[in-house]
Short mmCIF file of C-alpha atoms (C1' of nucleotides) and ligand atoms in Angstrom, two decimals:
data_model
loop_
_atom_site.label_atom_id
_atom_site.label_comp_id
_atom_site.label_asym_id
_atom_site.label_seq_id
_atom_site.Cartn_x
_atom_site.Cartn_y
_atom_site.Cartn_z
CA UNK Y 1 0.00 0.00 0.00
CA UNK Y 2 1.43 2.98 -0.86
CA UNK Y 3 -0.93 6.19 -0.83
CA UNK Y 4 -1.89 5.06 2.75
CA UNK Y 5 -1.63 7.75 5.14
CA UNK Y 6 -2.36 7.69 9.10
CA UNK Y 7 -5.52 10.20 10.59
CA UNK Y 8 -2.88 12.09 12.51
CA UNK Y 9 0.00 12.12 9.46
CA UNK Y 10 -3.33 14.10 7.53
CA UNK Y 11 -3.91 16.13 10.27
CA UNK Y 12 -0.09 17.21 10.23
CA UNK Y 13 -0.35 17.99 6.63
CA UNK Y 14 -3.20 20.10 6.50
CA UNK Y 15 -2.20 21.93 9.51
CA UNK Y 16 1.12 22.49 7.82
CA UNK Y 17 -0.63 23.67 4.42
CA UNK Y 18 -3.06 26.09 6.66
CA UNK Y 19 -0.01 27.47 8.48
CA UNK Y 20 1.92 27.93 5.27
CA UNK Y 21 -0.84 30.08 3.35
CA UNK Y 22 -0.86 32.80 5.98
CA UNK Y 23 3.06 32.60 7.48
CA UNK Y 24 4.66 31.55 4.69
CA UNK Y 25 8.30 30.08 5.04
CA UNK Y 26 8.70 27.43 7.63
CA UNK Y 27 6.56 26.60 9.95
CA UNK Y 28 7.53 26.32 13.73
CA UNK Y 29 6.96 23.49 15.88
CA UNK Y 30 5.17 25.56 18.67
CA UNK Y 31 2.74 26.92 15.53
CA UNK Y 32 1.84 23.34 15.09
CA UNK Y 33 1.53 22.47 18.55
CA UNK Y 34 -1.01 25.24 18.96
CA UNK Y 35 -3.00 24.18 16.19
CA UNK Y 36 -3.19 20.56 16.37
CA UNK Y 37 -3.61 20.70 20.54
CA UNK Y 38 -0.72 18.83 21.27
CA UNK Y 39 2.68 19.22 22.76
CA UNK Y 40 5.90 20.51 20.79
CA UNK Y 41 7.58 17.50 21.63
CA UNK Y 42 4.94 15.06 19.72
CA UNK Y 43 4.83 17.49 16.84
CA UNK Y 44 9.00 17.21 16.32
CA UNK Y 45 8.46 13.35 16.24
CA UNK Y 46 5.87 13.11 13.92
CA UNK Y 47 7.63 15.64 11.64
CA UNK Y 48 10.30 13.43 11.32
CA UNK Y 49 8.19 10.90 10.40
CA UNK Y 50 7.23 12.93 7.72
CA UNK Y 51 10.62 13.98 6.28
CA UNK Y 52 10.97 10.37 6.33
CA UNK Y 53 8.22 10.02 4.02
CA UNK Y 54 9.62 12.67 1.87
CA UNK Y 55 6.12 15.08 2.32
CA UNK Y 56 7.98 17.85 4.25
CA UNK Y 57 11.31 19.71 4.18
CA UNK Y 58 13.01 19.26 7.89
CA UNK Y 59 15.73 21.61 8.86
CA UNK Y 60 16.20 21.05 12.85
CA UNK Y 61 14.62 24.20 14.75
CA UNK Y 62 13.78 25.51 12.04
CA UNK Y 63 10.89 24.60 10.75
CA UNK Y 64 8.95 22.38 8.24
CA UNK Y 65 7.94 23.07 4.82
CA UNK Y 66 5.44 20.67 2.46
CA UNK Y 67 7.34 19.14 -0.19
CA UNK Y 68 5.18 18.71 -3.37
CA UNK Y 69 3.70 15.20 -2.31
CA UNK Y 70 3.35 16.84 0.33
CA UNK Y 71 1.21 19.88 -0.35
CA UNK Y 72 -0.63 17.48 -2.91
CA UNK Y 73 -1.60 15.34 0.01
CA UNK Y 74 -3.22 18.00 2.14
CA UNK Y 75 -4.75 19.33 -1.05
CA UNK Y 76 -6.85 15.93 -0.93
CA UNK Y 77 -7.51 16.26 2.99
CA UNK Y 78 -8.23 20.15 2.30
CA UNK Y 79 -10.69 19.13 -0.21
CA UNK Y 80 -12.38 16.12 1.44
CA UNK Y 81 -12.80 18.51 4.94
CA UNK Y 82 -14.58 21.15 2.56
CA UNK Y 83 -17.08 19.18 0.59
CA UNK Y 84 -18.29 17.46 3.84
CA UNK Y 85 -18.53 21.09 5.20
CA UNK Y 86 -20.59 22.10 2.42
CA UNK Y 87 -22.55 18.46 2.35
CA UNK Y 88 -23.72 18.79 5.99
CA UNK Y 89 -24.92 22.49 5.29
CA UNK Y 90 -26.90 22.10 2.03
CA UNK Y 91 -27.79 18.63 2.57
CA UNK Y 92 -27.94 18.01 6.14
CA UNK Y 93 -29.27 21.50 8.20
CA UNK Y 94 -26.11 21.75 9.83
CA UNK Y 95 -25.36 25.42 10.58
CA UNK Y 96 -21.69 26.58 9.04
CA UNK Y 97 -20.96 26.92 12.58
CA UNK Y 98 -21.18 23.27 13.81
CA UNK Y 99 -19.71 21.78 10.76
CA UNK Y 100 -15.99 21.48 11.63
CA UNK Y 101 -15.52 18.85 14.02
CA UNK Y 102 -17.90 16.27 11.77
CA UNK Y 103 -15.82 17.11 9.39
CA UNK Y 104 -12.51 16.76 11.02
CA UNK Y 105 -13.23 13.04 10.88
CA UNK Y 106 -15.05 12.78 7.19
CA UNK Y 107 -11.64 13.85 5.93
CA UNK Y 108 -10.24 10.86 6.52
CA UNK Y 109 -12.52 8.79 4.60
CA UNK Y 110 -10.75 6.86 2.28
CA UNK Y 111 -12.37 6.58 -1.19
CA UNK Y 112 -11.56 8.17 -4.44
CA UNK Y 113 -14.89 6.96 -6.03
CA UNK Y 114 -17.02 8.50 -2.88
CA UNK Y 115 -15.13 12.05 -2.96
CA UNK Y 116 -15.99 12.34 -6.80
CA UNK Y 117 -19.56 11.72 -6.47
CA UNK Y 118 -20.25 13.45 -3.21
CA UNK Y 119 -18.29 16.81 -5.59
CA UNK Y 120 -21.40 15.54 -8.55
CA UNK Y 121 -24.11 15.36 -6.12
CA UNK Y 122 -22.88 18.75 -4.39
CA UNK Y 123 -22.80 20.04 -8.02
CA UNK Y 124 -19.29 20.82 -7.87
CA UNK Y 125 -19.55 23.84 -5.27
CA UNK Y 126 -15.99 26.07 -5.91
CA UNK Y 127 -16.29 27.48 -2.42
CA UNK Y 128 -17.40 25.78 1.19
CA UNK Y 129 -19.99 27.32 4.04
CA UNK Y 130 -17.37 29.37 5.11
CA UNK Y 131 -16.45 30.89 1.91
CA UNK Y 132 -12.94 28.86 1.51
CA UNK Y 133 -12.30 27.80 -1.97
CA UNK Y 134 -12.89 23.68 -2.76
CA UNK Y 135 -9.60 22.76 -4.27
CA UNK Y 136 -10.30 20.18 -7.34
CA UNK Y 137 -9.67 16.77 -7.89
CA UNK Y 138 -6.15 18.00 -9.34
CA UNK Y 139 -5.45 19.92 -6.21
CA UNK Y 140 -5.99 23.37 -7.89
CA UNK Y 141 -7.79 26.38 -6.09
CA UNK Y 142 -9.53 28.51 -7.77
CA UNK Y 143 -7.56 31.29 -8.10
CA UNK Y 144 -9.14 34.46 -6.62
CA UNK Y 145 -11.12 33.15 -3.34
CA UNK Y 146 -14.09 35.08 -2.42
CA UNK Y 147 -13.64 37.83 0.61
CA UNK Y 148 -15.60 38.53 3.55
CA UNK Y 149 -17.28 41.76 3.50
CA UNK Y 150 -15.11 42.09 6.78
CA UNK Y 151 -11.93 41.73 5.52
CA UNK Y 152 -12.28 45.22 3.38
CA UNK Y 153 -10.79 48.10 5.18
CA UNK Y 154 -12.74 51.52 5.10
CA UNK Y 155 -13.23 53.07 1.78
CA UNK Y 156 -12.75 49.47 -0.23
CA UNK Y 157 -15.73 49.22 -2.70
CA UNK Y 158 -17.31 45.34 -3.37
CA UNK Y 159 -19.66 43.79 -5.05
CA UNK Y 160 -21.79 41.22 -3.08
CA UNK Y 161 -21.21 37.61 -4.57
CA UNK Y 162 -22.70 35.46 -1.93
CA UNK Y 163 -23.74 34.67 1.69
CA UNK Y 164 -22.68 31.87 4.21
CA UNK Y 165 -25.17 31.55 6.62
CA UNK Y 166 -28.14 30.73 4.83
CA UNK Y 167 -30.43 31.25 7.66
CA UNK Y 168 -34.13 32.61 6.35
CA UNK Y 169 -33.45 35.38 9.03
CA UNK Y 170 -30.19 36.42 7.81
CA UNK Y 171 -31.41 36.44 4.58
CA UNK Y 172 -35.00 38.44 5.12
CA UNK Y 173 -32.12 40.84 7.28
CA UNK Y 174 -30.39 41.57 4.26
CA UNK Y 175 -33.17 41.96 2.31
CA UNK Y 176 -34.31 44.62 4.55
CA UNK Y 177 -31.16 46.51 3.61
CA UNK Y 178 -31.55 46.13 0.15
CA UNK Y 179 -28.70 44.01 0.10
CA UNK Y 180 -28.85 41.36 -2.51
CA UNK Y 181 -26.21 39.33 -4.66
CA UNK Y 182 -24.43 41.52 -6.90
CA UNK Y 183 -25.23 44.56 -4.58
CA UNK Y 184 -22.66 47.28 -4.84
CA UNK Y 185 -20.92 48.53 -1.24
CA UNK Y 186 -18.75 50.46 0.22
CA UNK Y 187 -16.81 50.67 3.54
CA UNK Y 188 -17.28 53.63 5.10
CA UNK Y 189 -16.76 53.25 8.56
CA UNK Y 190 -15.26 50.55 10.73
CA UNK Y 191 -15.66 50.44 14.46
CA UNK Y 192 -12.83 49.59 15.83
CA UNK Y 193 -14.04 47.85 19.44
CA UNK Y 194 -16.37 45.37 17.93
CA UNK Y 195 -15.32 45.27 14.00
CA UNK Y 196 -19.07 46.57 13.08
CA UNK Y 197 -19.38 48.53 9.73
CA UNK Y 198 -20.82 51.20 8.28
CA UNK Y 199 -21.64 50.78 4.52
CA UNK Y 200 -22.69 52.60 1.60
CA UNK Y 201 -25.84 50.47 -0.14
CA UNK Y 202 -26.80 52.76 -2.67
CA UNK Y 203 -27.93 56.17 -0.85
CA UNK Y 204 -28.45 54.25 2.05
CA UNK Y 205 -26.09 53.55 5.13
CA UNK Y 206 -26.48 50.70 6.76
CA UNK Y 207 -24.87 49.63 10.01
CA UNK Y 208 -23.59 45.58 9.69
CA UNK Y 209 -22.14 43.88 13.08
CA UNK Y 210 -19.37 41.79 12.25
CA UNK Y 211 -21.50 38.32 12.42
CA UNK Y 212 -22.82 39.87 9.30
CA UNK Y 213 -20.11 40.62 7.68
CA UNK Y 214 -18.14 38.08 8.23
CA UNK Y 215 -21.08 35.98 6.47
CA UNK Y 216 -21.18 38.34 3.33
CA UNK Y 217 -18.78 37.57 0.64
CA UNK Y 218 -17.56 39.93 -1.80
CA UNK Y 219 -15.46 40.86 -4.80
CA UNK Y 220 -13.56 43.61 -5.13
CA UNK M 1 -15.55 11.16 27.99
CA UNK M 2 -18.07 8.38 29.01
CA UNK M 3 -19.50 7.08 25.52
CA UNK M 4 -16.23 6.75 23.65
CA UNK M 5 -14.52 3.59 21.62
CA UNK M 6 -12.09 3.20 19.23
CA UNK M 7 -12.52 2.34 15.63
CA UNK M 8 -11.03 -1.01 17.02
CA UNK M 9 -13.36 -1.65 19.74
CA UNK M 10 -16.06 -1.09 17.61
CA UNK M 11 -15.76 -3.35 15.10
CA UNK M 12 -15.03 -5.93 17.63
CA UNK M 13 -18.76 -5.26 19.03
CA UNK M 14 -20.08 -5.23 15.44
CA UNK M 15 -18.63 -8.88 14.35
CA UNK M 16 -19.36 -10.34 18.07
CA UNK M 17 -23.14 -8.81 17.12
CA UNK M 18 -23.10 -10.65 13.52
CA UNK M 19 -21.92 -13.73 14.85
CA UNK M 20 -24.19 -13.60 17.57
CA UNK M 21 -26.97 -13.26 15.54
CA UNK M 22 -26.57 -16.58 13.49
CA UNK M 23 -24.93 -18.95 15.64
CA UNK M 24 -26.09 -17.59 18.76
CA UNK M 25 -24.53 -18.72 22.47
CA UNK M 26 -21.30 -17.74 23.00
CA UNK M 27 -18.78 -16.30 20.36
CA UNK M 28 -15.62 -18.18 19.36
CA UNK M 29 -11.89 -16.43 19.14
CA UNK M 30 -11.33 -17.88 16.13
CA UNK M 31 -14.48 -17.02 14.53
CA UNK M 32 -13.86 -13.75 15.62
CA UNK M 33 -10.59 -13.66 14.80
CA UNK M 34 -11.55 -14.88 11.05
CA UNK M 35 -14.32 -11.95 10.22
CA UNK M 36 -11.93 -9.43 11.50
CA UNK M 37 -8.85 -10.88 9.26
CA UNK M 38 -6.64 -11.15 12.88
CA UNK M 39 -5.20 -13.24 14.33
CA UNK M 40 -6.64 -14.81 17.47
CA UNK M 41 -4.00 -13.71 19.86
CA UNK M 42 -5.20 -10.29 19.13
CA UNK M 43 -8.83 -10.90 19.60
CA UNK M 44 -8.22 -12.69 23.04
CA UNK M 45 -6.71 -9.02 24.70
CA UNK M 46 -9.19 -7.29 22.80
CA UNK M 47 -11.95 -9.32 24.36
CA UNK M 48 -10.58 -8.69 27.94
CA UNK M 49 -10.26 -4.81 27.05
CA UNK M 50 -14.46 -4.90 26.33
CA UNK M 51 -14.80 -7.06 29.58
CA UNK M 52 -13.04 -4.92 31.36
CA UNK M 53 -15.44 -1.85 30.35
CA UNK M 54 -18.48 -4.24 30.66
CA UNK M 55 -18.89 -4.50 26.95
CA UNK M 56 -19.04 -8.02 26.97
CA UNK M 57 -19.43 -11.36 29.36
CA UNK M 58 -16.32 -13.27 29.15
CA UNK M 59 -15.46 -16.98 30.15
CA UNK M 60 -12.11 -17.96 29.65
CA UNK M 61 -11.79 -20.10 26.98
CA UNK M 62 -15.92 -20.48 26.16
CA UNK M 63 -16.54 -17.15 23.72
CA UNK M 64 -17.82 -13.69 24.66
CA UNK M 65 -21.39 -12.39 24.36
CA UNK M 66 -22.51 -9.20 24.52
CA UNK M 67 -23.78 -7.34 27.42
CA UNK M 68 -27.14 -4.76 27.11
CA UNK M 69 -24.49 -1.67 26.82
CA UNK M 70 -22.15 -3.71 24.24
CA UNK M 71 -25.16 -4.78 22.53
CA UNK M 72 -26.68 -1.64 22.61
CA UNK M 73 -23.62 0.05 20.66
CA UNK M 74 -22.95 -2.65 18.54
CA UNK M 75 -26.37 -1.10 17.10
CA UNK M 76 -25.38 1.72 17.04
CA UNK M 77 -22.94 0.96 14.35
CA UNK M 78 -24.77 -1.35 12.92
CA UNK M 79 -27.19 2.09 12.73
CA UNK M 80 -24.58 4.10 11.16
CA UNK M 81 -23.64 1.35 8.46
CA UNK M 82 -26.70 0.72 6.91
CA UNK M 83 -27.66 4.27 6.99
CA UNK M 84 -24.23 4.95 4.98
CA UNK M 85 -24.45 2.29 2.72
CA UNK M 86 -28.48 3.53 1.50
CA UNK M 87 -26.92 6.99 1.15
CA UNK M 88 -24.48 5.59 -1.01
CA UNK M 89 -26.21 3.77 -3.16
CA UNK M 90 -29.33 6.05 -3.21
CA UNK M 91 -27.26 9.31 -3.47
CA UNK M 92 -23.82 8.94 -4.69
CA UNK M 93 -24.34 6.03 -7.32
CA UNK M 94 -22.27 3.42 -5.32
CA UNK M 95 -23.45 0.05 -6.57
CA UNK M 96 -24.74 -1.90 -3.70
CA UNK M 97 -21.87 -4.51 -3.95
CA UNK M 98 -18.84 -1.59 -3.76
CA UNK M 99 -20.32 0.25 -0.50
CA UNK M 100 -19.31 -1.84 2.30
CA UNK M 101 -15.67 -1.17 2.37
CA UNK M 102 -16.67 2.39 2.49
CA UNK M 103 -19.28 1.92 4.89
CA UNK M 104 -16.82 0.04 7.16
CA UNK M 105 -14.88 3.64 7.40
CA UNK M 106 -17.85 5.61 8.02
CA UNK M 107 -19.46 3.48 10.23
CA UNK M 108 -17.00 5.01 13.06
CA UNK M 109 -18.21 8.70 12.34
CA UNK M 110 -19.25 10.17 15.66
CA UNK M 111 -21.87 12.74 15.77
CA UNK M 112 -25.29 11.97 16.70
CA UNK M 113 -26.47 14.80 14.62
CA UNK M 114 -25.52 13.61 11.71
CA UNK M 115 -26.93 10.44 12.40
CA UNK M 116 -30.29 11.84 12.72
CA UNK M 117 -30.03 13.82 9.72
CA UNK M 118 -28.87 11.77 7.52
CA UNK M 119 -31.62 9.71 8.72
CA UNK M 120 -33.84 12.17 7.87
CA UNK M 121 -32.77 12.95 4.55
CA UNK M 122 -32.74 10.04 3.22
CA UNK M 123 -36.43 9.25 4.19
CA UNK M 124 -36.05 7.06 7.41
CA UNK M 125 -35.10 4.16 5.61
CA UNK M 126 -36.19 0.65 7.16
CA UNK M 127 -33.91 -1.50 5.26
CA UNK M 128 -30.25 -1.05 3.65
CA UNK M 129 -29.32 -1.71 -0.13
CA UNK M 130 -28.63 -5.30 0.79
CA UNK M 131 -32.05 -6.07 2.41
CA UNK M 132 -30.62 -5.93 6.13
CA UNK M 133 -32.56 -4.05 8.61
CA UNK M 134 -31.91 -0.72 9.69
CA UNK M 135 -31.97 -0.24 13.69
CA UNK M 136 -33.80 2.70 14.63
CA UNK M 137 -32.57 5.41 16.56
CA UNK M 138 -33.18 3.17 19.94
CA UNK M 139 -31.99 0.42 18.70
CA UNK M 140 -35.02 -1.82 17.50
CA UNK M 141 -34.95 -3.56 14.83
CA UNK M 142 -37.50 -4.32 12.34
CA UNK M 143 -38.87 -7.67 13.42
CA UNK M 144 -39.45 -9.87 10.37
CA UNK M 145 -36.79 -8.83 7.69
CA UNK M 146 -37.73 -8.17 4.43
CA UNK M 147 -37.00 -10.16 1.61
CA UNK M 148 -36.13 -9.20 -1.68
CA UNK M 149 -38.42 -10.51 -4.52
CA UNK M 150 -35.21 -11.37 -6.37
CA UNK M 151 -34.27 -13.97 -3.51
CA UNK M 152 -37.89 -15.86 -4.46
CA UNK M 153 -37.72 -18.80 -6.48
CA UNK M 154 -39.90 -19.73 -9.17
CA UNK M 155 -43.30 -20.01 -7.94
CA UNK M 156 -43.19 -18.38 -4.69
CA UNK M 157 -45.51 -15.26 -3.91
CA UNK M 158 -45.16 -12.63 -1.95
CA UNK M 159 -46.18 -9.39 -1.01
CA UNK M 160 -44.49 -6.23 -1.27
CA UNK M 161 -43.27 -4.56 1.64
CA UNK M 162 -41.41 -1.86 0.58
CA UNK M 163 -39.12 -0.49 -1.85
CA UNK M 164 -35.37 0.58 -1.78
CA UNK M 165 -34.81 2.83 -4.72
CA UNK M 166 -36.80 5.59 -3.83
CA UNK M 167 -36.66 7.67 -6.83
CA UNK M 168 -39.50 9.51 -8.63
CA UNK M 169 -38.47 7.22 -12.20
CA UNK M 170 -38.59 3.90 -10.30
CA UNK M 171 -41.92 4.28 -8.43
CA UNK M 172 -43.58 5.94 -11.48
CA UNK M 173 -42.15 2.89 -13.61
CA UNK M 174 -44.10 0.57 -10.40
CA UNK M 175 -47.23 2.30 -10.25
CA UNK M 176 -47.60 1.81 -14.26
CA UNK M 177 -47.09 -1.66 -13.59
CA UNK M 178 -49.83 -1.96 -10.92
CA UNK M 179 -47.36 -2.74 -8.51
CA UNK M 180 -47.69 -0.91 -4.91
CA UNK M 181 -47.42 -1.21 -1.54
CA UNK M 182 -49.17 -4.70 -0.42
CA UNK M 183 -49.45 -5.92 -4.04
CA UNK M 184 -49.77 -9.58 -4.01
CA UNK M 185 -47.32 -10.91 -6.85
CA UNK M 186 -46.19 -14.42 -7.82
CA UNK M 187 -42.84 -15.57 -9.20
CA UNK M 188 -43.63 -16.96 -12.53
CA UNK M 189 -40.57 -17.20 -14.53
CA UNK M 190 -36.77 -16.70 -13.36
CA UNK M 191 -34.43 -15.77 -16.95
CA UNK M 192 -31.11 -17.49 -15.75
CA UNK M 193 -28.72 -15.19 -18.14
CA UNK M 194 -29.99 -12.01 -16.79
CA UNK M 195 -31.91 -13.11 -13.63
CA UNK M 196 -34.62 -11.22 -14.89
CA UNK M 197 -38.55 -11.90 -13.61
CA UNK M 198 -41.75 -12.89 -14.87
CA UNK M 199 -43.89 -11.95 -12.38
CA UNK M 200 -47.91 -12.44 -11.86
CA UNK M 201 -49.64 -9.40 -10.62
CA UNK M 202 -53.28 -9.16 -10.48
CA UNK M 203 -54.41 -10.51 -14.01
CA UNK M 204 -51.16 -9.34 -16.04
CA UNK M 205 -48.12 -10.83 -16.37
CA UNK M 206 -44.99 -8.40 -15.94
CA UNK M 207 -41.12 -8.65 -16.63
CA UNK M 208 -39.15 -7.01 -14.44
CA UNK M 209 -34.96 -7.09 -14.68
CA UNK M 210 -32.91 -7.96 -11.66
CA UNK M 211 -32.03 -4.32 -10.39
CA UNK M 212 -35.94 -3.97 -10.45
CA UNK M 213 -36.30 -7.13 -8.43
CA UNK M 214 -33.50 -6.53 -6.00
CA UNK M 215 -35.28 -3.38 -5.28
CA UNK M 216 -38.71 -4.57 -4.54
CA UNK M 217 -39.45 -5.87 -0.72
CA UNK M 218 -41.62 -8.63 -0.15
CA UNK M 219 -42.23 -10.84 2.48
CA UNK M 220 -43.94 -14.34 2.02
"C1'" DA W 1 -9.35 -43.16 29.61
"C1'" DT W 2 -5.70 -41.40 27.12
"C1'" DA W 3 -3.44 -39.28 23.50
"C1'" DA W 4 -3.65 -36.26 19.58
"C1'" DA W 5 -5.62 -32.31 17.47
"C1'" DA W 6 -7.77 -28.12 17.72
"C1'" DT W 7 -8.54 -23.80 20.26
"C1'" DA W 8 -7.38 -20.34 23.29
"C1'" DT W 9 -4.32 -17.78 26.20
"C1'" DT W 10 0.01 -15.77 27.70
"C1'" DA W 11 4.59 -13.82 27.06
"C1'" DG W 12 7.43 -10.93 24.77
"C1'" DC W 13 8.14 -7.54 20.84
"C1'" DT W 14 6.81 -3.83 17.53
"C1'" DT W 15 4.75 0.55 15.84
"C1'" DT W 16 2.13 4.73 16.33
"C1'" DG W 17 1.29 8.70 18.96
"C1'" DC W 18 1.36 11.23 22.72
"C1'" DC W 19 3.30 12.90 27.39
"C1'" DT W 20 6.78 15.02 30.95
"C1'" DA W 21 11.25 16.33 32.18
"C1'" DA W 22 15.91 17.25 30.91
"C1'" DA W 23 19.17 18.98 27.63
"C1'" DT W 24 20.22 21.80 23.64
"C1'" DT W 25 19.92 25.58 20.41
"C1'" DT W 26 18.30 29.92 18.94
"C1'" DT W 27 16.79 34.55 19.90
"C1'" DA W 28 16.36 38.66 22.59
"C1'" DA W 29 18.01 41.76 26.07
"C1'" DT W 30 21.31 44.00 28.53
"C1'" DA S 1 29.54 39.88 23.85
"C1'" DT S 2 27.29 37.74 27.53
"C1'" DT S 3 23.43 36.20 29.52
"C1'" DA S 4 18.57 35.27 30.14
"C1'" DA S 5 14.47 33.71 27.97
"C1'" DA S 6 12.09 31.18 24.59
"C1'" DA S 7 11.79 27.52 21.46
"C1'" DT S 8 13.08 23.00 20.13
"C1'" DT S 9 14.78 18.52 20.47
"C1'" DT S 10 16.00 14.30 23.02
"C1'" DA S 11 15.31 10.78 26.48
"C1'" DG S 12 12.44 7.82 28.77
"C1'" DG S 13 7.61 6.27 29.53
"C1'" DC S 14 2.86 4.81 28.53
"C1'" DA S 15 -1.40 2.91 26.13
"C1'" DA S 16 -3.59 0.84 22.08
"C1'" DA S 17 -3.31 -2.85 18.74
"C1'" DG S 18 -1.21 -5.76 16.31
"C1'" DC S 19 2.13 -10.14 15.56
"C1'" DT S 20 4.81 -14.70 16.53
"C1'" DA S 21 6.09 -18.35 19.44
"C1'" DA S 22 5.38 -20.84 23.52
"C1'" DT S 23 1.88 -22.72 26.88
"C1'" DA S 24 -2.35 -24.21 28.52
"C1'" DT S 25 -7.08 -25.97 28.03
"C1'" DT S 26 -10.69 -28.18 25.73
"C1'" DT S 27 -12.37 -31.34 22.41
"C1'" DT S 28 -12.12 -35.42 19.58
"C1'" DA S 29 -10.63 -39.78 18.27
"C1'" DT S 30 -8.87 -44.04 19.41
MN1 MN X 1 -9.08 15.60 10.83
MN1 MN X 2 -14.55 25.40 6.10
MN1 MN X 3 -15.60 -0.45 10.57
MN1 MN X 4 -25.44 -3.89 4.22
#
DNA sequence: ATAAAATATTAGCTTTGCCTAAATTTTAAT
DNA sequence: ATTAAAATTTAGGCAAAGCTAATATTTTAT
């Protein structure tokens, strides 16, 4: 068996992959520690397991780095974890905000057949309840992930592409504030001691807390 | 945690269930040690591991059998199994001969939640793709498993119960045959090359293929 | 009733993963 | 440049699960 990885040797590599998007360049033991909920010590021997396996670069306190098989590898687990996410929304009534620990273990399920037709029967979403993008079977993200409304700074214009909780009250909400997909905003005001914003919907302002935003995605 | 086992401990509960249920009395190492693919060295400390947490009642040398609470869970997985394997089959276009290895992996998903709503979505389901009953959420099984009509032989009857492929095409394609809930039918004709049906119901004579019969319930 | 064959258990080892405490290396502060 | 603090690795253990080989017990055949 070769392609046969352990739950925890996934859980390494995804962690690594996560911690490599935002850091960049190598990623510390105590990072991964952190993350994973588990004690520096543990992490160093299991990432020697891995540079034994040839999925991450080792240089002794220093830090890891994926290798390609490796980054490949967590590209699967990456994917699996947000398919189920976006299966036990849309399918299941799961709220985006319970989703993660199911998930956690789906991402281990072992079965090329089962990922490809759960991606069919999803209709091949690009992005997951949380607004992440759903690498492909390849391993390729679509390039230009979708942004929270919250992660513009004040003046940055967008144009609404989508919401992630799909609750009929968030929804109705929005549609109070004449806020629809493909609505045009901008920033005008952030507050800094709870993140709420102030935003330009066509003549109106409108005053979003930062549950809201954070569940509004947009394009800039 | 109270209500935890490992992936190990359940599927130790699960076989000791299965063989249980057919041979009944007491549950051989060996036997056990043969539907899990071990070897019976292994089974023996994993027995005294589930004795030890009251899983099971163990005699030295005489077999294991399973306690209320071991019984209880083995259902529990049993649960989870079937459920999987319908969702496969029904959903994702698994054949019902390539879910169980599948099944076997997601059997050991933990999240009541998504027990129930899975459940739910896939309409409550009574009995899996292979005929095998489906314990409720307490743990009852259906009494008197169903049959399929492709397991009658040539001149039984039987009366159908229930059917597994619930889509609109299938039950459209039944109703146009007169064929319904409680519709008395008789096996007339069994086409060895394609194990297709000739089947009496009411006055007409009908052929039905072998994914039709496999997917009609009947009990005699 | 005894001996042989079949089953089951125990003993001793291995691997995976994780932990604490001790030692080492790097980084930050004086 | 030293030294103190922080981060990392190493050493030594532990529990879960598995295996093989050696014993022990039960069953079957003579
Ligand atoms: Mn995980
Ligand atoms: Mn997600
Ligand atoms: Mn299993
Ligand atoms: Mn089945």
């Amino acid at each position: 068996m070769k392609n046969m990885f352990t739950q925890s040797e996934e859980n390494y590599l995804k962690a690594i992959f996560h911690l490599q998007e935002e850091a960049g360049e190598g990623v510390s033991t105590s990072a991964l520690a952190e993350l994973l909920e588990t004690k520096a010590a543990s992490v160093t021997e299991m990432i020697k397991r891995l540079a034994n396996k040839n999925l991450v670069d080792y240089k002794k306190y220093y830090g890891v780095q994926l290798t390609q098989t490796g980054r490949k590898q967590a590209l699967t687990v990456v994917r699996k974890h947000r398919l189920w996410e976006s299966f036990l929304v849309e399918r299941l009534n799961f709220n985006w905000d319970e989703v993660h620990e199911v998930a956690e273990q789906l991402e281990h399920i072992r079965s090329p057949k089962l990922v490809e037709e759960l991606d069919r029967f999803l209709g091949r979403p690009a992005y997951d309840p949380h607004g992440d993008p759903i690498p492909d079977a390849s391993g390729n993200l679509p390039k230009a992930p979708k942004k929270r409304l919250s992660q513009l700074k004040e003046g940055q214009k967008g144009v609404c592409k989508g919401f992630n909780d799909a609750s009929s009250a968030f929804l109705k909400f929005l549609d109070d504030q004449d806020i629809g997909m493909h609505t045009e905003m901008k920033v005008m005001q952030i507050q800094s001691f709870d993140e709420s914003m102030t935003v330009q919907v066509g003549k109106r302002q409108v005053l979003l807390s930062k549950t809201a935003t954070d569940n509004i995605y947009v394009e800039d």
